[in-house]
Amino acid sequence: MKVMKFGGTSVGKPERMRQVSQLITADAESKIVVLSALSGTTNALVEIGNAISSSQREKAKELIDKLEAHYQSFIVELVKKPSSLAKAKAIVAEHFEFLTIILKISFSEALSKDILAQGELLSTKLFSVFLEENGIDHFLLPALEFMSIDSHDEPQINSIRNRLDMLLRQHSDKTLFITQGYICRNARGEVDNLKRGGSDYSASLIAAAITASVCEIWTDIDGMHNNDPRVVKKTVAIEQLSFEEAAELAYFGAKILHPASIWPAQFYKIPVRLLNTMQPEAKGTLITEEAGSEGVKAIAAKDGIIAINIRSSRMLLAYGFLRKIFEVFEKYRTPIDMITTSEVAVSITIESSAELKAIVRELEPFGTIEVEENHTIVSIVGNNLNSTPDILSKLFTALSPVPIRMVSYGGSKHNVSLLIPSAYKTQTLQLLNKGLFGLE
Ligand code: ASP
Ligand code: MG
């Protein structure tokens, strides 16, 4: 059995849904198809939630009406038979009535999650009507009945597996299952979600739970590219990556795959394939345990990084200093990306954080603190970079015009990371595209 996940743009137009229906019926293997909300919907739902929480009910009502109008015209194009249209209308009416009722009750965090869940519920139910109209037999698996997170927001893979197994066994006559990405239940049993972009995570959790033959992630680009196509002219798709390489790339800015979605696939050894809905014959990128080849494969960049420098002569020959510093970040649940040290100073990077002021305040007793905002981490990812000849000399030669603020090398065989001022990002990516890949 395999898992196929389609993102918002892959289901964002009626003709795209039609294309998805062709892709999921192209072979005979049984499958679970995971769908995102139609593109733009989750953003709209976030806005609706914000308007309600700030008591702007009229604005919320306007946003709800606008979104409903979008769905009304979507379904008219999606289905043909009057009976299918009636079904689709009833689904749209049900979910928008729900949103309208929410306007009347007092706002809570749990309610905002209910609002966010409407996107995936709508996309899957409407897709199901479309499949039915076209005589494609399937079963709509309710993600809220099997996808769950614990009190630390961590997915409960064993319970997910048990519940999913049971559901699949109850419908063992079916070979095609459709389900919602992103949404789940939390430890209190409320509707919750796996955070923005979380449908990829849903797909890989499901793939891990059923030990799928492959987890296919269908988007609108033909796999992971060697560099950011928005910044450099020429990029190429990467044929194969190891899980480690993919994790570094996904975390350090390659937007194509949600970073959390790597671990379930890696741990349960499920190959992941990144494919392009608009160009299904393209090879895409295969992510497996093996890297496929040696050397540098890709560059990714992550903006909005803050460097914090802590300088203290008390660090000299002292032990336990770093632990005390790290405890501050732990207390504020703020992940550290890069770290470099000298005997009397340590530099740490974090993503922009609402807790920055509090963190700095707690660090002050340890020494002189300097904070530099607007930085970018540029991550050079590949296989066995530690034994790739000339990698550092190539890097530094290519980047001689760029003021490099930090370097991290040796922590992983798969990554060299540089911290640079964000103003130099475009130039850095262009110089590296030339210096490392010989591309413009
Ligand atoms: N619809 C959700 C979002 O836009 C989840 C996803 O698309 O992966 O974040
Ligand atoms: Mg997505």
Short mmCIF file of C-alpha atoms in Angstrom, two decimals, residues 7-431:
data_model
loop_
_atom_site.label_atom_id
_atom_site.label_comp_id
_atom_site.label_asym_id
_atom_site.label_seq_id
_atom_site.Cartn_x
_atom_site.Cartn_y
_atom_site.Cartn_z
CA GLY A 7 -0.73 19.96 -1.53
CA GLY A 8 -2.98 22.99 -1.77
CA THR A 9 -2.07 23.99 -5.32
CA SER A 10 -2.54 20.39 -6.53
CA VAL A 11 -6.19 20.54 -5.46
CA GLY A 12 -6.68 24.31 -5.72
CA LYS A 13 -8.60 24.29 -9.01
CA PRO A 14 -11.30 21.93 -10.28
CA GLU A 15 -9.10 20.84 -13.20
CA ARG A 16 -6.28 20.06 -10.78
CA MET A 17 -8.58 17.80 -8.77
CA ARG A 18 -9.41 16.04 -12.03
CA GLN A 19 -5.69 15.54 -12.64
CA VAL A 20 -5.26 14.18 -9.10
CA SER A 21 -8.02 11.67 -9.76
CA GLN A 22 -6.05 10.45 -12.80
CA LEU A 23 -2.80 10.19 -10.83
CA ILE A 24 -4.35 8.16 -8.03
CA THR A 25 -5.98 5.70 -10.43
CA ALA A 26 -2.93 5.28 -12.68
CA ASP A 27 -1.83 2.04 -11.00
CA ALA A 28 -3.49 -0.81 -9.17
CA GLU A 29 -1.65 -0.53 -5.82
CA SER A 30 -3.99 0.26 -2.94
CA LYS A 31 -3.40 3.70 -1.49
CA ILE A 32 -4.20 6.31 1.08
CA VAL A 33 -4.48 9.74 -0.51
CA VAL A 34 -3.82 12.66 1.83
CA LEU A 35 -5.13 16.08 0.79
CA SER A 36 -4.37 19.62 1.94
CA ALA A 37 -6.94 22.37 1.90
CA LEU A 38 -7.43 24.20 -1.42
CA SER A 39 -4.63 26.74 -1.81
CA GLY A 40 -5.41 29.98 0.01
CA THR A 41 -8.03 28.42 2.27
CA THR A 42 -5.94 27.90 5.40
CA ASN A 43 -4.62 31.47 5.14
CA ALA A 44 -8.20 32.70 4.84
CA LEU A 45 -9.23 30.62 7.86
CA VAL A 46 -6.33 32.06 9.88
CA GLU A 47 -7.58 35.55 8.99
CA ILE A 48 -11.12 34.61 9.96
CA GLY A 49 -9.88 33.28 13.30
CA ASN A 50 -7.86 36.44 13.91
CA ALA A 51 -10.84 38.65 13.10
CA ILE A 52 -13.08 36.69 15.48
CA SER A 53 -10.51 36.67 18.28
CA SER A 54 -10.12 40.44 18.02
CA SER A 55 -13.90 40.87 18.09
CA GLN A 56 -14.09 42.11 14.50
CA ARG A 57 -17.19 40.07 13.78
CA GLU A 58 -18.24 42.07 10.74
CA LYS A 59 -14.86 41.64 9.12
CA ALA A 60 -14.97 37.92 9.95
CA LYS A 61 -18.41 37.63 8.37
CA GLU A 62 -17.14 39.32 5.21
CA LEU A 63 -14.17 36.96 5.02
CA ILE A 64 -16.41 33.94 5.54
CA ASP A 65 -18.79 35.09 2.79
CA LYS A 66 -15.91 35.69 0.41
CA LEU A 67 -14.48 32.23 1.04
CA GLU A 68 -17.91 30.64 0.64
CA ALA A 69 -18.39 32.37 -2.72
CA HIS A 70 -15.07 30.87 -3.83
CA TYR A 71 -16.27 27.38 -2.93
CA GLN A 72 -19.63 27.95 -4.62
CA SER A 73 -17.95 28.68 -7.93
CA PHE A 74 -15.41 25.90 -7.38
CA ILE A 75 -18.05 23.19 -7.08
CA VAL A 76 -20.02 24.40 -10.10
CA GLU A 77 -16.93 23.75 -12.17
CA LEU A 78 -15.97 20.57 -10.33
CA VAL A 79 -19.04 18.42 -10.85
CA LYS A 80 -21.59 18.06 -13.63
CA LYS A 81 -24.57 16.00 -12.47
CA PRO A 82 -27.28 17.89 -10.57
CA SER A 83 -27.23 15.17 -7.90
CA SER A 84 -23.46 15.65 -7.35
CA LEU A 85 -23.84 19.41 -7.27
CA ALA A 86 -26.57 19.08 -4.67
CA LYS A 87 -24.24 16.97 -2.53
CA ALA A 88 -21.35 19.41 -2.95
CA LYS A 89 -23.65 22.33 -2.09
CA ALA A 90 -24.78 20.57 1.05
CA ILE A 91 -21.16 20.06 2.12
CA VAL A 92 -20.26 23.70 1.51
CA ALA A 93 -23.40 24.82 3.33
CA GLU A 94 -22.63 22.58 6.33
CA HIS A 95 -19.09 23.90 6.80
CA PHE A 96 -19.92 27.54 6.25
CA GLU A 97 -22.88 27.30 8.59
CA PHE A 98 -20.45 26.00 11.17
CA LEU A 99 -18.18 29.01 10.62
CA THR A 100 -21.14 31.35 10.90
CA ILE A 101 -22.25 29.76 14.16
CA ILE A 102 -18.75 30.23 15.55
CA LEU A 103 -19.22 33.97 15.02
CA LYS A 104 -21.89 33.88 17.68
CA ILE A 105 -20.04 32.06 20.43
CA SER A 106 -17.17 33.27 22.57
CA PHE A 107 -13.76 32.71 21.10
CA SER A 108 -11.26 30.20 22.46
CA GLU A 109 -8.01 28.59 21.35
CA ALA A 110 -9.84 25.30 20.76
CA LEU A 111 -12.36 27.06 18.57
CA SER A 112 -9.61 28.54 16.40
CA LYS A 113 -8.39 24.99 15.69
CA ASP A 114 -11.92 24.02 14.70
CA ILE A 115 -11.92 26.91 12.25
CA LEU A 116 -8.57 25.84 10.76
CA ALA A 117 -9.80 22.27 10.29
CA GLN A 118 -12.55 23.29 7.86
CA GLY A 119 -10.15 23.56 4.91
CA GLU A 120 -9.07 19.92 4.81
CA LEU A 121 -12.57 18.69 5.65
CA LEU A 122 -13.94 20.64 2.69
CA SER A 123 -11.26 19.60 0.19
CA THR A 124 -11.55 15.89 0.97
CA LYS A 125 -15.33 15.78 1.04
CA LEU A 126 -15.63 17.69 -2.24
CA PHE A 127 -13.00 15.47 -3.84
CA SER A 128 -14.96 12.46 -2.65
CA VAL A 129 -18.10 13.76 -4.40
CA PHE A 130 -16.05 14.26 -7.56
CA LEU A 131 -14.68 10.69 -7.39
CA GLU A 132 -18.13 9.30 -6.79
CA GLU A 133 -19.53 11.17 -9.79
CA ASN A 134 -16.78 9.64 -11.90
CA GLY A 135 -17.42 6.14 -10.66
CA ILE A 136 -14.13 5.86 -8.75
CA ASP A 137 -14.71 3.62 -5.77
CA HIS A 138 -13.12 4.86 -2.54
CA PHE A 139 -13.60 5.39 1.17
CA LEU A 140 -13.26 8.71 2.99
CA LEU A 141 -11.16 8.05 6.11
CA PRO A 142 -11.80 10.64 8.81
CA ALA A 143 -8.36 11.80 10.03
CA LEU A 144 -9.95 12.94 13.29
CA GLU A 145 -10.65 9.29 14.08
CA PHE A 146 -7.04 8.15 13.88
CA MET A 147 -4.54 11.03 13.81
CA SER A 148 -3.63 12.17 17.32
CA ILE A 149 -1.02 14.12 19.26
CA ASP A 150 -0.10 13.88 22.93
CA SER A 151 0.09 16.67 25.49
CA HIS A 152 3.48 17.74 24.08
CA ASP A 153 1.99 17.98 20.57
CA GLU A 154 3.89 14.84 19.54
CA PRO A 155 2.11 12.38 17.24
CA GLN A 156 1.23 9.08 18.91
CA ILE A 157 2.44 6.73 16.22
CA ASN A 158 1.34 3.51 17.92
CA SER A 159 -2.21 4.62 18.54
CA ILE A 160 -2.33 6.08 15.06
CA ARG A 161 -1.29 2.69 13.70
CA ASN A 162 -3.84 0.78 15.78
CA ARG A 163 -6.75 2.99 14.89
CA LEU A 164 -5.78 3.17 11.23
CA ASP A 165 -5.39 -0.62 11.03
CA MET A 166 -8.84 -1.05 12.46
CA LEU A 167 -10.40 1.42 10.04
CA LEU A 168 -8.65 -0.18 7.07
CA ARG A 169 -9.74 -3.63 8.17
CA GLN A 170 -13.34 -2.46 8.48
CA HIS A 171 -13.16 -1.39 4.84
CA SER A 172 -10.98 -4.13 3.46
CA ASP A 173 -13.08 -4.28 0.28
CA LYS A 174 -11.68 -0.85 -0.71
CA THR A 175 -8.35 -0.12 -2.35
CA LEU A 176 -8.56 3.68 -2.41
CA PHE A 177 -8.78 5.79 0.73
CA ILE A 178 -8.95 9.57 0.92
CA THR A 179 -8.07 11.44 4.11
CA GLN A 180 -7.31 14.88 5.49
CA GLY A 181 -3.78 16.08 6.05
CA TYR A 182 -2.91 18.54 8.82
CA ILE A 183 -5.81 17.88 11.20
CA CYS A 184 -5.75 15.68 14.28
CA ARG A 185 -7.04 15.35 17.81
CA ASN A 186 -5.03 16.48 20.82
CA ALA A 187 -4.66 14.91 24.25
CA ARG A 188 -7.90 16.57 25.38
CA GLY A 189 -9.74 15.03 22.44
CA GLU A 190 -10.21 18.41 20.79
CA VAL A 191 -9.68 19.12 17.12
CA ASP A 192 -6.11 20.30 16.61
CA ASN A 193 -3.51 20.34 13.84
CA LEU A 194 0.09 19.48 13.00
CA LYS A 195 1.02 23.16 12.38
CA ARG A 196 1.16 25.02 9.09
CA GLY A 197 2.27 22.89 6.17
CA GLY A 198 1.55 19.83 8.31
CA SER A 199 -0.08 17.72 5.61
CA ASP A 200 3.34 16.40 4.64
CA TYR A 201 3.77 15.32 8.25
CA SER A 202 0.36 13.59 8.18
CA ALA A 203 1.40 11.74 5.04
CA SER A 204 4.66 10.49 6.47
CA LEU A 205 3.04 9.49 9.77
CA ILE A 206 0.41 7.53 7.88
CA ALA A 207 3.08 5.96 5.67
CA ALA A 208 5.04 4.95 8.77
CA ALA A 209 1.92 3.63 10.50
CA ILE A 210 0.96 1.34 7.62
CA THR A 211 4.56 0.59 6.52
CA ALA A 212 3.77 1.98 3.08
CA SER A 213 5.84 0.98 0.05
CA VAL A 214 6.44 4.68 -0.62
CA CYS A 215 5.26 8.08 0.57
CA GLU A 216 4.71 10.29 -2.45
CA ILE A 217 4.54 14.04 -1.87
CA TRP A 218 2.97 15.74 -4.90
CA THR A 219 3.53 19.48 -5.24
CA ASP A 220 3.99 21.99 -8.03
CA ILE A 221 7.74 21.65 -8.51
CA ASP A 222 9.66 18.65 -9.83
CA GLY A 223 11.40 17.73 -6.60
CA MET A 224 13.99 19.33 -4.38
CA HIS A 225 16.31 21.65 -6.33
CA ASN A 226 20.00 22.36 -5.80
CA ASN A 227 19.33 26.03 -5.05
CA ASP A 228 16.47 28.48 -4.61
CA PRO A 229 14.88 29.02 -8.07
CA ARG A 230 13.51 32.38 -6.91
CA VAL A 231 17.02 33.68 -6.33
CA VAL A 232 19.25 32.08 -8.96
CA LYS A 233 18.59 31.68 -12.69
CA LYS A 234 19.43 28.06 -13.19
CA THR A 235 18.67 25.20 -10.82
CA VAL A 236 18.46 21.45 -11.27
CA ALA A 237 16.29 18.87 -9.51
CA ILE A 238 18.19 16.52 -7.19
CA GLU A 239 17.64 12.87 -8.08
CA GLN A 240 18.37 11.25 -4.75
CA LEU A 241 18.93 12.35 -1.17
CA SER A 242 19.44 10.50 2.08
CA PHE A 243 17.05 11.20 4.94
CA GLU A 244 19.81 13.15 6.71
CA GLU A 245 20.43 15.36 3.71
CA ALA A 246 16.71 15.90 3.18
CA ALA A 247 16.27 16.79 6.84
CA GLU A 248 19.00 19.44 6.65
CA LEU A 249 17.52 20.89 3.47
CA ALA A 250 13.94 20.86 4.68
CA TYR A 251 14.93 22.48 7.94
CA PHE A 252 17.22 25.05 6.39
CA GLY A 253 14.72 26.56 4.06
CA ALA A 254 13.81 24.27 1.14
CA LYS A 255 10.07 24.95 1.41
CA ILE A 256 9.01 21.88 -0.52
CA LEU A 257 8.83 19.48 2.41
CA HIS A 258 7.79 20.03 6.04
CA PRO A 259 10.92 19.30 8.14
CA ALA A 260 9.07 17.20 10.72
CA SER A 261 7.92 14.82 8.01
CA ILE A 262 11.38 13.29 7.64
CA TRP A 263 11.68 11.41 10.93
CA PRO A 264 8.73 9.02 10.63
CA ALA A 265 9.86 8.01 7.14
CA GLN A 266 13.46 7.65 8.27
CA PHE A 267 12.67 5.72 11.43
CA TYR A 268 10.30 3.30 9.69
CA LYS A 269 12.43 3.19 6.52
CA ILE A 270 9.75 4.39 4.10
CA PRO A 271 11.11 5.89 0.86
CA VAL A 272 9.76 9.35 0.13
CA ARG A 273 9.32 10.65 -3.39
CA LEU A 274 8.79 14.31 -4.21
CA LEU A 275 6.79 14.64 -7.42
CA ASN A 276 5.23 17.31 -9.58
CA THR A 277 1.49 17.26 -10.27
CA MET A 278 1.94 19.51 -13.30
CA GLN A 279 4.65 17.28 -14.73
CA PRO A 280 3.96 13.77 -13.46
CA GLU A 281 6.48 12.10 -15.78
CA ALA A 282 9.41 14.05 -14.22
CA LYS A 283 11.56 11.86 -11.98
CA GLY A 284 11.39 14.16 -8.98
CA THR A 285 13.51 13.50 -5.91
CA LEU A 286 13.82 10.18 -4.13
CA ILE A 287 14.64 10.27 -0.41
CA THR A 288 15.89 7.00 1.08
CA GLU A 289 18.47 5.72 3.50
CA GLU A 290 21.10 5.86 0.77
CA ALA A 291 22.45 9.16 -0.45
CA GLY A 292 22.94 7.91 -4.00
CA SER A 293 26.07 9.95 -4.63
CA GLU A 294 28.89 11.82 -2.88
CA GLY A 295 29.61 15.52 -2.55
CA VAL A 296 27.62 18.72 -2.49
CA LYS A 297 24.01 18.44 -3.63
CA ALA A 298 22.17 21.55 -2.63
CA ILE A 299 22.12 24.91 -0.93
CA ALA A 300 19.27 26.20 1.16
CA ALA A 301 18.83 29.43 3.05
CA LYS A 302 16.84 30.31 6.11
CA ASP A 303 16.06 33.96 6.87
CA GLY A 304 15.00 35.70 10.03
CA ILE A 305 17.93 34.46 12.07
CA ILE A 306 19.21 36.24 15.15
CA ALA A 307 22.79 35.81 16.34
CA ILE A 308 23.41 36.12 20.06
CA ASN A 309 26.99 36.51 21.22
CA ILE A 310 27.88 35.89 24.85
CA ARG A 311 31.37 36.97 25.87
CA SER A 312 32.83 36.35 29.28
CA SER A 313 36.29 35.82 30.67
CA ARG A 314 34.59 33.60 33.23
CA MET A 315 34.18 31.08 30.46
CA LEU A 316 37.95 30.63 30.37
CA LEU A 317 38.82 27.18 31.72
CA ALA A 318 35.37 26.91 33.25
CA TYR A 319 33.06 23.95 32.96
CA GLY A 320 29.26 24.00 33.09
CA PHE A 321 29.17 27.41 31.41
CA LEU A 322 27.48 26.17 28.24
CA ARG A 323 24.95 24.15 30.19
CA LYS A 324 23.81 27.26 32.04
CA ILE A 325 23.47 29.15 28.79
CA PHE A 326 21.57 26.36 27.09
CA GLU A 327 19.20 26.10 30.03
CA VAL A 328 18.00 29.62 29.28
CA PHE A 329 17.02 28.60 25.76
CA GLU A 330 15.41 25.45 27.07
CA LYS A 331 13.37 27.44 29.56
CA TYR A 332 11.95 29.54 26.73
CA ARG A 333 11.50 26.48 24.49
CA THR A 334 13.61 28.16 21.81
CA PRO A 335 15.58 25.88 19.49
CA ILE A 336 19.19 26.79 18.71
CA ASP A 337 20.28 26.42 15.08
CA MET A 338 24.00 27.15 15.00
CA ILE A 339 26.65 27.49 17.63
CA THR A 340 30.32 28.43 17.55
CA THR A 341 32.64 28.93 20.47
CA SER A 342 36.00 30.37 21.32
CA GLU A 343 37.62 30.06 24.72
CA VAL A 344 35.93 33.23 25.97
CA ALA A 345 32.86 33.60 23.82
CA VAL A 346 30.00 31.70 22.33
CA SER A 347 27.72 32.64 19.44
CA ILE A 348 24.32 31.07 19.14
CA THR A 349 21.62 31.56 16.53
CA ILE A 350 17.89 31.32 16.96
CA GLU A 351 14.93 32.09 14.74
CA SER A 352 13.09 35.34 15.36
CA SER A 353 11.41 34.83 18.65
CA ALA A 354 8.89 36.62 20.80
CA GLU A 355 11.01 35.48 23.76
CA LEU A 356 14.16 37.27 22.61
CA LYS A 357 13.98 40.03 25.23
CA ALA A 358 13.41 37.59 28.06
CA ILE A 359 16.23 35.34 26.85
CA VAL A 360 18.68 38.23 26.65
CA ARG A 361 17.67 39.41 30.12
CA GLU A 362 18.42 35.98 31.57
CA LEU A 363 21.72 35.71 29.70
CA GLU A 364 23.01 39.06 30.95
CA PRO A 365 24.47 37.72 34.23
CA PHE A 366 26.77 35.43 32.17
CA GLY A 367 28.69 38.14 30.33
CA THR A 368 28.45 40.78 27.64
CA ILE A 369 25.56 40.02 25.31
CA GLU A 370 25.34 41.22 21.74
CA VAL A 371 22.33 40.63 19.54
CA GLU A 372 22.45 40.88 15.76
CA GLU A 373 19.21 40.54 13.86
CA ASN A 374 18.48 40.11 10.13
CA HIS A 375 20.81 37.25 9.45
CA THR A 376 20.46 34.25 7.16
CA ILE A 377 21.78 30.74 7.54
CA VAL A 378 23.07 29.36 4.27
CA SER A 379 23.36 25.63 4.45
CA ILE A 380 25.44 23.59 2.03
CA VAL A 381 24.14 20.04 2.05
CA GLY A 382 25.53 16.85 0.60
CA ASN A 383 26.95 13.43 1.31
CA ASN A 384 30.23 12.92 3.16
CA LEU A 385 31.16 16.59 2.96
CA ASN A 386 33.83 16.00 5.59
CA SER A 387 35.79 13.94 3.10
CA THR A 388 34.93 15.94 -0.01
CA PRO A 389 38.21 17.47 -1.19
CA ASP A 390 38.40 21.24 -1.54
CA ILE A 391 34.93 21.85 -0.19
CA LEU A 392 36.04 24.56 2.22
CA SER A 393 38.49 26.18 -0.15
CA LYS A 394 35.83 26.26 -2.89
CA LEU A 395 33.34 27.77 -0.47
CA PHE A 396 35.59 30.49 0.83
CA THR A 397 36.98 31.33 -2.60
CA ALA A 398 33.48 31.69 -4.01
CA LEU A 399 32.40 33.78 -1.05
CA SER A 400 35.35 36.13 -0.71
CA PRO A 401 33.11 39.25 -1.15
CA VAL A 402 30.69 38.13 1.59
CA PRO A 403 31.15 38.98 5.28
CA ILE A 404 30.66 35.57 6.92
CA ARG A 405 29.58 35.90 10.54
CA MET A 406 29.72 32.24 11.64
CA VAL A 407 30.78 28.88 10.18
CA SER A 408 29.65 25.46 11.31
CA TYR A 409 31.53 22.49 9.88
CA GLY A 410 32.08 19.02 11.22
CA GLY A 411 28.91 18.65 13.27
CA SER A 412 27.43 16.57 10.49
CA LYS A 413 28.86 14.83 7.46
CA HIS A 414 26.00 16.29 5.51
CA ASN A 415 26.18 19.96 6.18
CA VAL A 416 28.31 23.09 6.25
CA SER A 417 26.41 26.11 7.52
CA LEU A 418 27.32 29.75 7.22
CA LEU A 419 25.71 32.72 8.89
CA ILE A 420 25.62 35.87 6.80
CA PRO A 421 23.80 39.22 6.97
CA SER A 422 20.51 38.76 5.09
CA ALA A 423 21.42 41.64 2.77
CA TYR A 424 24.04 39.32 1.24
CA LYS A 425 21.76 36.33 0.72
CA THR A 426 21.06 36.78 -2.99
CA GLN A 427 24.72 37.35 -3.78
CA THR A 428 25.76 34.37 -1.66
CA LEU A 429 23.34 31.96 -3.33
CA GLN A 430 24.41 33.18 -6.76
CA LEU A 431 28.12 32.92 -6.00
#
